[in-house]
Short mmCIF file of C-alpha atoms and ligand atoms in Angstrom, two decimals:
data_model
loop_
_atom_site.label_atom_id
_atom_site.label_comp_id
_atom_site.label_asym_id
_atom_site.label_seq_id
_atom_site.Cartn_x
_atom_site.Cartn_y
_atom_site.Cartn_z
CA UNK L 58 0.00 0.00 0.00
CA UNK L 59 1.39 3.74 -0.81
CA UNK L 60 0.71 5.11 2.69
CA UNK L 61 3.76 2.55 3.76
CA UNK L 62 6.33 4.92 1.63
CA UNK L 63 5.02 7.99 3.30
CA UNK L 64 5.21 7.09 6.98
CA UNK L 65 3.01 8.68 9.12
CA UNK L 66 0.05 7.51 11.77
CA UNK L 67 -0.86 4.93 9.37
CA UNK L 68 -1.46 1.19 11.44
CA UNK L 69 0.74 -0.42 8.95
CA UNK L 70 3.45 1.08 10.35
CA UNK L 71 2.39 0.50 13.82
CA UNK L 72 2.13 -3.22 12.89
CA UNK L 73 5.36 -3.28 11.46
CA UNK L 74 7.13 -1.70 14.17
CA UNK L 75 5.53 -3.72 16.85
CA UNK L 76 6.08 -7.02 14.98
CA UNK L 77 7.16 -9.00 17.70
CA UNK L 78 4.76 -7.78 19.80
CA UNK L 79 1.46 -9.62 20.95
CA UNK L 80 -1.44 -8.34 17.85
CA UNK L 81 -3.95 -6.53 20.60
CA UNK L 82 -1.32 -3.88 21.59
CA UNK L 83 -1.67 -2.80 17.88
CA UNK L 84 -5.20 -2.34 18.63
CA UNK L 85 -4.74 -0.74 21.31
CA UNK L 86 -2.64 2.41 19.68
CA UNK L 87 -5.70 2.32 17.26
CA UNK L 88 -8.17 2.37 19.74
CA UNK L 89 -6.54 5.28 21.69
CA UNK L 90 -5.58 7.22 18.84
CA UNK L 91 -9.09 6.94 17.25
CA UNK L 92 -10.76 8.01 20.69
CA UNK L 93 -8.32 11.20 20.24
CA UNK L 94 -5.50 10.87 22.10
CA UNK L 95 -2.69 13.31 20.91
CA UNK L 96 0.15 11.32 21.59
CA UNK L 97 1.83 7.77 21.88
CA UNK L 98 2.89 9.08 25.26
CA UNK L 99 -1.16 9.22 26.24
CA UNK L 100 -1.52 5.29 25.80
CA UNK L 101 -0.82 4.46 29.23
CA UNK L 102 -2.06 0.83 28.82
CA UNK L 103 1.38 0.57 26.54
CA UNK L 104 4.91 -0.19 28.28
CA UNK L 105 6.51 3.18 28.71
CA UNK L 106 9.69 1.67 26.33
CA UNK L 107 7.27 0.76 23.35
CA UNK L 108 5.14 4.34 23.88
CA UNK L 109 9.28 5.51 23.54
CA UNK L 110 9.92 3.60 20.43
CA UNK L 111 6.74 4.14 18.81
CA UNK L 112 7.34 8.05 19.06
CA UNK L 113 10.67 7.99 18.50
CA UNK L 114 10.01 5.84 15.20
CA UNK L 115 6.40 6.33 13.99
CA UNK L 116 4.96 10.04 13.23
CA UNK L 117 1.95 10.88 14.97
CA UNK L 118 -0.17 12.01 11.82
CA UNK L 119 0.87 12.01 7.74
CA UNK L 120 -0.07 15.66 7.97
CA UNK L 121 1.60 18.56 9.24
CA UNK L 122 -0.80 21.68 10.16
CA UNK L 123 0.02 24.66 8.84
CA UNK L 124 -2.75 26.77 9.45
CA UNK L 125 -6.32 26.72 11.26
CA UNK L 126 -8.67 29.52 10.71
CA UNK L 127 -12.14 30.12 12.70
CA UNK L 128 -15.55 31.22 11.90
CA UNK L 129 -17.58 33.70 13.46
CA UNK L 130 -20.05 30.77 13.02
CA UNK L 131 -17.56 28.32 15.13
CA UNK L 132 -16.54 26.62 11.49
CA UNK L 133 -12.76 25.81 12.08
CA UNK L 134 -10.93 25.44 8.80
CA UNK L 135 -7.34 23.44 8.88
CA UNK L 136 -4.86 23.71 6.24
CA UNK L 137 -2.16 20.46 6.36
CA UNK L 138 0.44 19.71 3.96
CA UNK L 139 1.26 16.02 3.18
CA UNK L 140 4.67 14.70 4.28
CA UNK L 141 5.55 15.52 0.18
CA UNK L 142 4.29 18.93 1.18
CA UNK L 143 0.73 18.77 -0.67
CA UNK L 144 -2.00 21.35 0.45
CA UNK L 145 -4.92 19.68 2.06
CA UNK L 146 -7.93 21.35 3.69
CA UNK L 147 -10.75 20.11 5.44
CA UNK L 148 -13.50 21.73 7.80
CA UNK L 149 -15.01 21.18 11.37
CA UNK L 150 -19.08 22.31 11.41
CA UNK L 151 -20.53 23.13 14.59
CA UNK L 152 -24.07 23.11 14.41
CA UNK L 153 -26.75 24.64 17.31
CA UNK L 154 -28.31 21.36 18.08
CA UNK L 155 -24.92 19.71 19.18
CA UNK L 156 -23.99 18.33 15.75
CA UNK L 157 -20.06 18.02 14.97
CA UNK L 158 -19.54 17.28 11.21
CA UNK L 159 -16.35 17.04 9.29
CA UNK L 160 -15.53 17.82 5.77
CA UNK L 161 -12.95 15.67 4.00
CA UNK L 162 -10.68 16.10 1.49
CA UNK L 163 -9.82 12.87 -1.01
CA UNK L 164 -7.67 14.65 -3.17
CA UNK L 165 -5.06 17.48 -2.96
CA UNK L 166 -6.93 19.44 -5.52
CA UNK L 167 -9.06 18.61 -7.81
CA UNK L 168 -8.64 17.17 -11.63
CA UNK L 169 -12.15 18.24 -12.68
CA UNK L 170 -12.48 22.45 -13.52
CA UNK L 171 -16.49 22.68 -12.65
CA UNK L 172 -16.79 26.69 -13.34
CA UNK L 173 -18.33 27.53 -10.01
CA UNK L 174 -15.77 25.87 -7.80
CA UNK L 175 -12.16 27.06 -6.63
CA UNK L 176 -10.57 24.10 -5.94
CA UNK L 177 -10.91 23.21 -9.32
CA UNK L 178 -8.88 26.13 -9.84
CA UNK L 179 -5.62 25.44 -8.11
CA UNK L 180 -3.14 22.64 -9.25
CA UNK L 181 -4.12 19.03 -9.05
CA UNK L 182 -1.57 17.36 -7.11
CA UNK L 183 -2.62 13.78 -6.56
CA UNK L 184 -4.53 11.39 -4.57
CA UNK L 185 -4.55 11.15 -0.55
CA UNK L 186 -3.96 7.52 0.63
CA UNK L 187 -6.18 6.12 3.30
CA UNK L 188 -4.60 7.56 6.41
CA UNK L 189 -3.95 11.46 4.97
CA UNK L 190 -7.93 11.00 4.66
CA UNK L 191 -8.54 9.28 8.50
CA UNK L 192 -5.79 12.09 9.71
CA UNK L 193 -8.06 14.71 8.61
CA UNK L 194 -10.86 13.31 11.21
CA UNK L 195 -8.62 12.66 13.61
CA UNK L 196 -7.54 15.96 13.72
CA UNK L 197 -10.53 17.39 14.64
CA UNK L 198 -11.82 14.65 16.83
CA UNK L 199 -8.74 15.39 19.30
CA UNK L 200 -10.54 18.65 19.83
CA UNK L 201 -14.07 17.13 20.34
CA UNK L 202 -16.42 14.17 19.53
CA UNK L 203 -17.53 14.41 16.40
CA UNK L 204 -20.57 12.60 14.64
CA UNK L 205 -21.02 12.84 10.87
CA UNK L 206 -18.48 13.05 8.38
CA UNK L 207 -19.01 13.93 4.49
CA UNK L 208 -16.44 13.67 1.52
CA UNK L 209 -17.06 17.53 0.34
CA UNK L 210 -13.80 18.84 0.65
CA UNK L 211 -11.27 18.88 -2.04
CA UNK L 212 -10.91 16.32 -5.03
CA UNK L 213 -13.95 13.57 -6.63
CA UNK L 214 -13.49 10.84 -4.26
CA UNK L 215 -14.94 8.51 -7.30
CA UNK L 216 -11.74 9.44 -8.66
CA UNK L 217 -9.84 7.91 -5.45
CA UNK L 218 -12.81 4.83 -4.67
CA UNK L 219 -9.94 2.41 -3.07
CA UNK L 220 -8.10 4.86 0.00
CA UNK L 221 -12.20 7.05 0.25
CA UNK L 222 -13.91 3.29 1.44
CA UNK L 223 -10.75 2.28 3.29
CA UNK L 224 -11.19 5.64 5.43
CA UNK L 225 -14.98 5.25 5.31
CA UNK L 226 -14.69 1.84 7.01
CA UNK L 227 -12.48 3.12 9.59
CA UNK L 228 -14.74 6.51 10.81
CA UNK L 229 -17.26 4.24 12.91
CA UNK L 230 -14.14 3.58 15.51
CA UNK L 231 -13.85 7.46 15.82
CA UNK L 232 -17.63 7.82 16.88
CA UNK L 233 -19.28 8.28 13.23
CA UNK L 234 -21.31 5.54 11.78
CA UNK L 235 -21.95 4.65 8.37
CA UNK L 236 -25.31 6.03 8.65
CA UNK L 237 -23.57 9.50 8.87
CA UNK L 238 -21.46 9.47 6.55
CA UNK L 239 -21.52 10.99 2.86
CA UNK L 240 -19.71 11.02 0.10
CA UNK L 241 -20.67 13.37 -2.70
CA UNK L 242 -19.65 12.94 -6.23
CA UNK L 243 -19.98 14.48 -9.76
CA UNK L 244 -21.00 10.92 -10.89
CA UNK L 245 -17.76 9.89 -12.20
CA UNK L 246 -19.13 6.35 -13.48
CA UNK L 247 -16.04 4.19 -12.98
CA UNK L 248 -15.49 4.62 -9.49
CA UNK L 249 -19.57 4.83 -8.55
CA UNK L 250 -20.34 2.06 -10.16
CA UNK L 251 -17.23 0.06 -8.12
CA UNK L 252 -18.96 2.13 -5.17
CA UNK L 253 -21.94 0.35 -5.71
CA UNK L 254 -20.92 -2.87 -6.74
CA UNK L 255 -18.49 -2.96 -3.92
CA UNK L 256 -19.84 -1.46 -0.52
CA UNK L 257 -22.40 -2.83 1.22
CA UNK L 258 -22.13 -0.94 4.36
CA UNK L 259 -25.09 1.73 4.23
CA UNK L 260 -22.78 5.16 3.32
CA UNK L 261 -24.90 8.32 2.02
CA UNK L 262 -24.19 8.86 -1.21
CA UNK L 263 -24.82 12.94 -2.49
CA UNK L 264 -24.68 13.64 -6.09
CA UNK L 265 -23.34 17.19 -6.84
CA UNK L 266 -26.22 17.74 -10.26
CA UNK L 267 -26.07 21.70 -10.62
CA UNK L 268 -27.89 21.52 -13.76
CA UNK L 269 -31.35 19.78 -14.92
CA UNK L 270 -30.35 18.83 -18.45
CA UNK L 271 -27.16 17.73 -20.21
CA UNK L 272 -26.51 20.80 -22.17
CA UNK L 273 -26.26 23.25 -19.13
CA UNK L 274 -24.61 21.13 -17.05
CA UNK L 275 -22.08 20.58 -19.37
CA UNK L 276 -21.70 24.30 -19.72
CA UNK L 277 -21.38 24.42 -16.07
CA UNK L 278 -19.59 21.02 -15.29
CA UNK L 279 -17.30 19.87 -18.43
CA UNK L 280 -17.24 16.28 -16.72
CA UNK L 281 -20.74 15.78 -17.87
CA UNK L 282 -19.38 15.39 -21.52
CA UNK L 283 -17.97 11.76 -20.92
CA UNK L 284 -20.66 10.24 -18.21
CA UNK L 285 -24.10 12.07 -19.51
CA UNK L 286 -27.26 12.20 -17.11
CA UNK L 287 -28.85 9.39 -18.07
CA UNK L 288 -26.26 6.91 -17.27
CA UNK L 289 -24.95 8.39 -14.14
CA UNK L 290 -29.10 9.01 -13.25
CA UNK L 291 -29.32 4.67 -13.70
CA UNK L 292 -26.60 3.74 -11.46
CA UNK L 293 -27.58 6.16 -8.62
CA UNK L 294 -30.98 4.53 -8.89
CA UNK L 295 -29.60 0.77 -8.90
CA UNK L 296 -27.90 2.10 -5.83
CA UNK L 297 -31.57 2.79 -4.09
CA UNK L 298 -32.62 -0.22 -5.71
CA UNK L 299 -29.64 -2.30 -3.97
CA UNK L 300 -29.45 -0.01 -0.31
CA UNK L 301 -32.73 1.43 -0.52
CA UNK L 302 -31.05 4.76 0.93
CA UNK L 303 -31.82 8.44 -0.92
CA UNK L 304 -29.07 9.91 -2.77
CA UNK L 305 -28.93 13.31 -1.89
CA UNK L 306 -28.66 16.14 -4.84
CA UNK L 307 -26.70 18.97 -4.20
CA UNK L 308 -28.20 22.13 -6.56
CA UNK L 309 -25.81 25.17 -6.21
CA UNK L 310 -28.30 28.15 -6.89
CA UNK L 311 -26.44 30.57 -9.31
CA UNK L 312 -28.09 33.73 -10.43
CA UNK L 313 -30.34 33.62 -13.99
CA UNK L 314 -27.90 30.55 -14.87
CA UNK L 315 -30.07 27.51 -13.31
CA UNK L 316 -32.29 28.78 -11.21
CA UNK L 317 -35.50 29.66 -12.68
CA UNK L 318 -38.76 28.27 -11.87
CA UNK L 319 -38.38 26.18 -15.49
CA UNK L 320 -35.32 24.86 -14.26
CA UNK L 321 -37.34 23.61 -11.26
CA UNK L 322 -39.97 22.39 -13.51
CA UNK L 323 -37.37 20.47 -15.59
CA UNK L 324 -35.76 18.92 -12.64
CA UNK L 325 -38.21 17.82 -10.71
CA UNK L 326 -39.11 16.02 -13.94
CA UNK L 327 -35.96 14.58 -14.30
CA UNK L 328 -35.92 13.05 -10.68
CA UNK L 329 -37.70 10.48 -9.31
CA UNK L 330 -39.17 11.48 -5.19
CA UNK L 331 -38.64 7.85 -4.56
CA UNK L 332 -34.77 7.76 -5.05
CA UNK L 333 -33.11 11.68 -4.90
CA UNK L 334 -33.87 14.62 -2.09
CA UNK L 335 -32.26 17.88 -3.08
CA UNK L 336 -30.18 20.33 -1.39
CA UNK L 337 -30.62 23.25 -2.95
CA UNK L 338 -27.19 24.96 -2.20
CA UNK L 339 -26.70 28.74 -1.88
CA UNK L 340 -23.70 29.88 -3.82
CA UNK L 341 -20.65 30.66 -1.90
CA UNK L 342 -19.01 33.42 -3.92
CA UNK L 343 -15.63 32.17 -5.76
CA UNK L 344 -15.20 35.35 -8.35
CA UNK L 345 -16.98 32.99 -11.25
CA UNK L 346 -20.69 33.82 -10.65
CA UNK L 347 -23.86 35.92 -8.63
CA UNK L 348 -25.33 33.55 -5.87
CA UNK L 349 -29.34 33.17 -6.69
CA UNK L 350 -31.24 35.96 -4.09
CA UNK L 351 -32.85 34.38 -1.46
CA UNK L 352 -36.22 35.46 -2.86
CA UNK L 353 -35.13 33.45 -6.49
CA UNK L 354 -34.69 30.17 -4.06
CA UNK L 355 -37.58 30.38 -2.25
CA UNK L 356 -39.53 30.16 -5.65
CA UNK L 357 -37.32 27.74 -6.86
CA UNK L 358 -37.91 25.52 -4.00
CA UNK L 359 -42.10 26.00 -3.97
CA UNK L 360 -42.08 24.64 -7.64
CA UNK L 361 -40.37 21.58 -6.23
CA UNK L 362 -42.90 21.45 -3.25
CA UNK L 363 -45.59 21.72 -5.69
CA UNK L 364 -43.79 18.71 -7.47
CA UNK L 365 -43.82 16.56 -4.77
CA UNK L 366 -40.17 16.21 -4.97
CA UNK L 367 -38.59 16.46 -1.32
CA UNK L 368 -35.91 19.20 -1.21
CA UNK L 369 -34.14 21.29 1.99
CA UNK L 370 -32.06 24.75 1.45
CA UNK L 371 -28.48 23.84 2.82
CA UNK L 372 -26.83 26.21 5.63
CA UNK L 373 -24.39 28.14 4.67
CA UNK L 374 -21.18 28.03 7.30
CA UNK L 375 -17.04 29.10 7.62
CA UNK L 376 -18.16 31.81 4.52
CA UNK L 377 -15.34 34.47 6.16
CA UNK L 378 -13.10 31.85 6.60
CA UNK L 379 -12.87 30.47 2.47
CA UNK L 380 -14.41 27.32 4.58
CA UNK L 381 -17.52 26.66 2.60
CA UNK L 382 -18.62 24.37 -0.46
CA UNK L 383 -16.52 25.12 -3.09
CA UNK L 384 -14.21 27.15 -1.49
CA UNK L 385 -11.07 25.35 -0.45
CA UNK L 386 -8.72 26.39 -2.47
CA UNK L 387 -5.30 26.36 -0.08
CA UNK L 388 -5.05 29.96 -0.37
CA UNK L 389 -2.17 30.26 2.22
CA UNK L 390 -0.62 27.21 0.24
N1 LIG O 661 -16.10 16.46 -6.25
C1 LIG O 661 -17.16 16.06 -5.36
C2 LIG O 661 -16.85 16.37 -3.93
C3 LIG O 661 -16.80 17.86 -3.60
S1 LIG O 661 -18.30 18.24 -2.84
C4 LIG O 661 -18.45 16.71 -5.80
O1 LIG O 661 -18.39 17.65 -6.59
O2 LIG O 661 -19.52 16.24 -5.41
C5 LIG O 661 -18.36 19.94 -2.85
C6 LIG O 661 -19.79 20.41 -3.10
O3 LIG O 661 -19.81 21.84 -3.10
C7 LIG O 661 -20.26 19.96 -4.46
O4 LIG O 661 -21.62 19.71 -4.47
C8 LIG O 661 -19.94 21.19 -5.26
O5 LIG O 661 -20.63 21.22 -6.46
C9 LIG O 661 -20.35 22.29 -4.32
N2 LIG O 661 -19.79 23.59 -4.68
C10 LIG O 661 -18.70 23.82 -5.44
N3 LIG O 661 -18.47 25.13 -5.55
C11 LIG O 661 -19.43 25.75 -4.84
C12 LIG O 661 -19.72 27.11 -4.55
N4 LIG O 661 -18.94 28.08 -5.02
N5 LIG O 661 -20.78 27.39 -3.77
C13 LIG O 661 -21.54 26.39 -3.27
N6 LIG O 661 -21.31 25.09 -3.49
C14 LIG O 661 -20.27 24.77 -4.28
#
């Protein structure tokens, strides 16, 4: 596996270092490190020698913080770089009624240029490897519990299936089940339909749409060229069919570009109520485009009432802080 070159908190090399050792005390630095402890020196069920050699011979994370910024909102934003000094953001959301949700990055950058977001805007670097993606969480839960995690930060994590399901499986030992966990994806058909095929544990799968017919969206989203609606529509539905879990639709609202009441009209044709719920998404301002007025979503969103297709108006949160959808960008990079 590549995390082995890079070092770093990743188990393998806490199994290979401890070789010779009995298997649970493995387990046990996994244990204590997902329940947030900061340091081998914290594991006090370990012999002080092998908490000695472990720190001595195993970094504590693959990423190195380089800068946190904080909301007036409480959104914390961390900027890492990998150990081969790749930007990588991802974001901590407080929300009122006690919810603690982090926002993961797969890649460091992104290869896709969708014309509304900025990390399509910076360099694509390359892929994280399972533990740069788990470090990311575990970051944030050493400051508190947390209890939801969704793949929204940088990169198309159907670009990266194999390391984005490895970390997946590993979230429920840091307090976040399956259940509340998302990954959100342009519909990059390779790596869905290995999603699908491949992972049977009930993950949320979002489905970043933007557009209700193949011409705009392509306008707005070049990917949609090589895996058009239809087809990436099907396997989202065989998905349902195989889960029977909603796939969420995330519908950035961008002013007199896609959100008129006929582009309601047209999407709630396109989607069936059974299998998609939309998240109508205000725009968080990257130079490219006006965000829809509140007014403009609000009649957007009655059409789809009318339509009987479910839909919700996503919070906003971290704005000042370049922390929101679309926004990671590694400015200070
Ligand atoms: N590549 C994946 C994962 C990133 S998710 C995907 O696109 O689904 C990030 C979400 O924020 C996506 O739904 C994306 O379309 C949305 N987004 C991008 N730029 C945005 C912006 N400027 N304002 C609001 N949402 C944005």
């Amino acid at each position: 596996m590549a995390a082995r070159d890079r070092g770093g908190m990743n188990l393998d090399a806490v199994t290979t270092l401890l070789a010779d050792e009995p298997a649970y005390r493995t387990r046990q630095v996994w244990e204590w490190t997902a329940r947030g402890a900061a340091s081998f020196d914290e594991m006090t069920n370990l012999p002080t020698e092998m908490r000695r050699r472990l720190a001595d011979e195993v970094p504590f994370s693959t990423l190195e913080l380089v800068h946190e910024a904080r909301s007036s909102d409480g959104t914390v934003k961390a900027l890492f770089h990998t150990a081969d000094g790749h930007p990588v953001e991802a974001v901590l959301m407080r929300y009122r009624d006690g919810r603690r949700s982090v926002c993961l990055s797969s890649q460091s950058g992104c290869p896709l240029t969708c014309t509304f977001c900025a990390t399509g805007q910076m360099r694509f670097r390359r892929n994280l490897n399972e533990w740069e993606i788990v470090d990311q969480a575990l970051h944030f839960r050493r400051l508190e519990p947390i209890d939801h995690t969704v793949f929204m930060g940088m990169g198309e994590p159907m670009l990266n299936v194999d390391a984005v399901v490895a970390a997946a499986r590993r979230l429920p030992d840091l307090g976040v089940t399956h259940r509340r966990t998302t990954i959100s994806t342009v519909g990059w058909l390779p790596g869905l339909k290995r999603f699908v095929d491949e992972v049977d544990e009930p993950v949320r799968l979002a489905f970043s749409l933007h557009a209700p017919t193949d011409a705009l969206r392509s306008e707005l989203m070049p990917v949609n060229d090589r895996y058009p609606l239809e087809d990436v529509l099907a396997e989202f539905t065989r998905y349902f069919g195989l889960r029977r879990r909603k796939v969420f639709v995330e519908y950035v609202m961008l002013d007199h570009v896609n959100d008129s009441p006929a582009h309601a009209h047209e999407l709630a044709e396109l989607l069936d109520a059974k299998v998609f719920k939309v998240n109508l998404i205000p725009y968080n301002p990257t130079g490219m485009y006006d965000g829809a007025s509140r007014e403009r979503i609000a009649s957007f969103k009655h059409v789809l009432d009318a339509a009987r297709l479910p839909s919700t108006v996503r919070l906003t949160r971290g704005r000042d802080i370049a922390a929101a959808c679309g926004q990671l960008a590694a400015e200070s990079a």
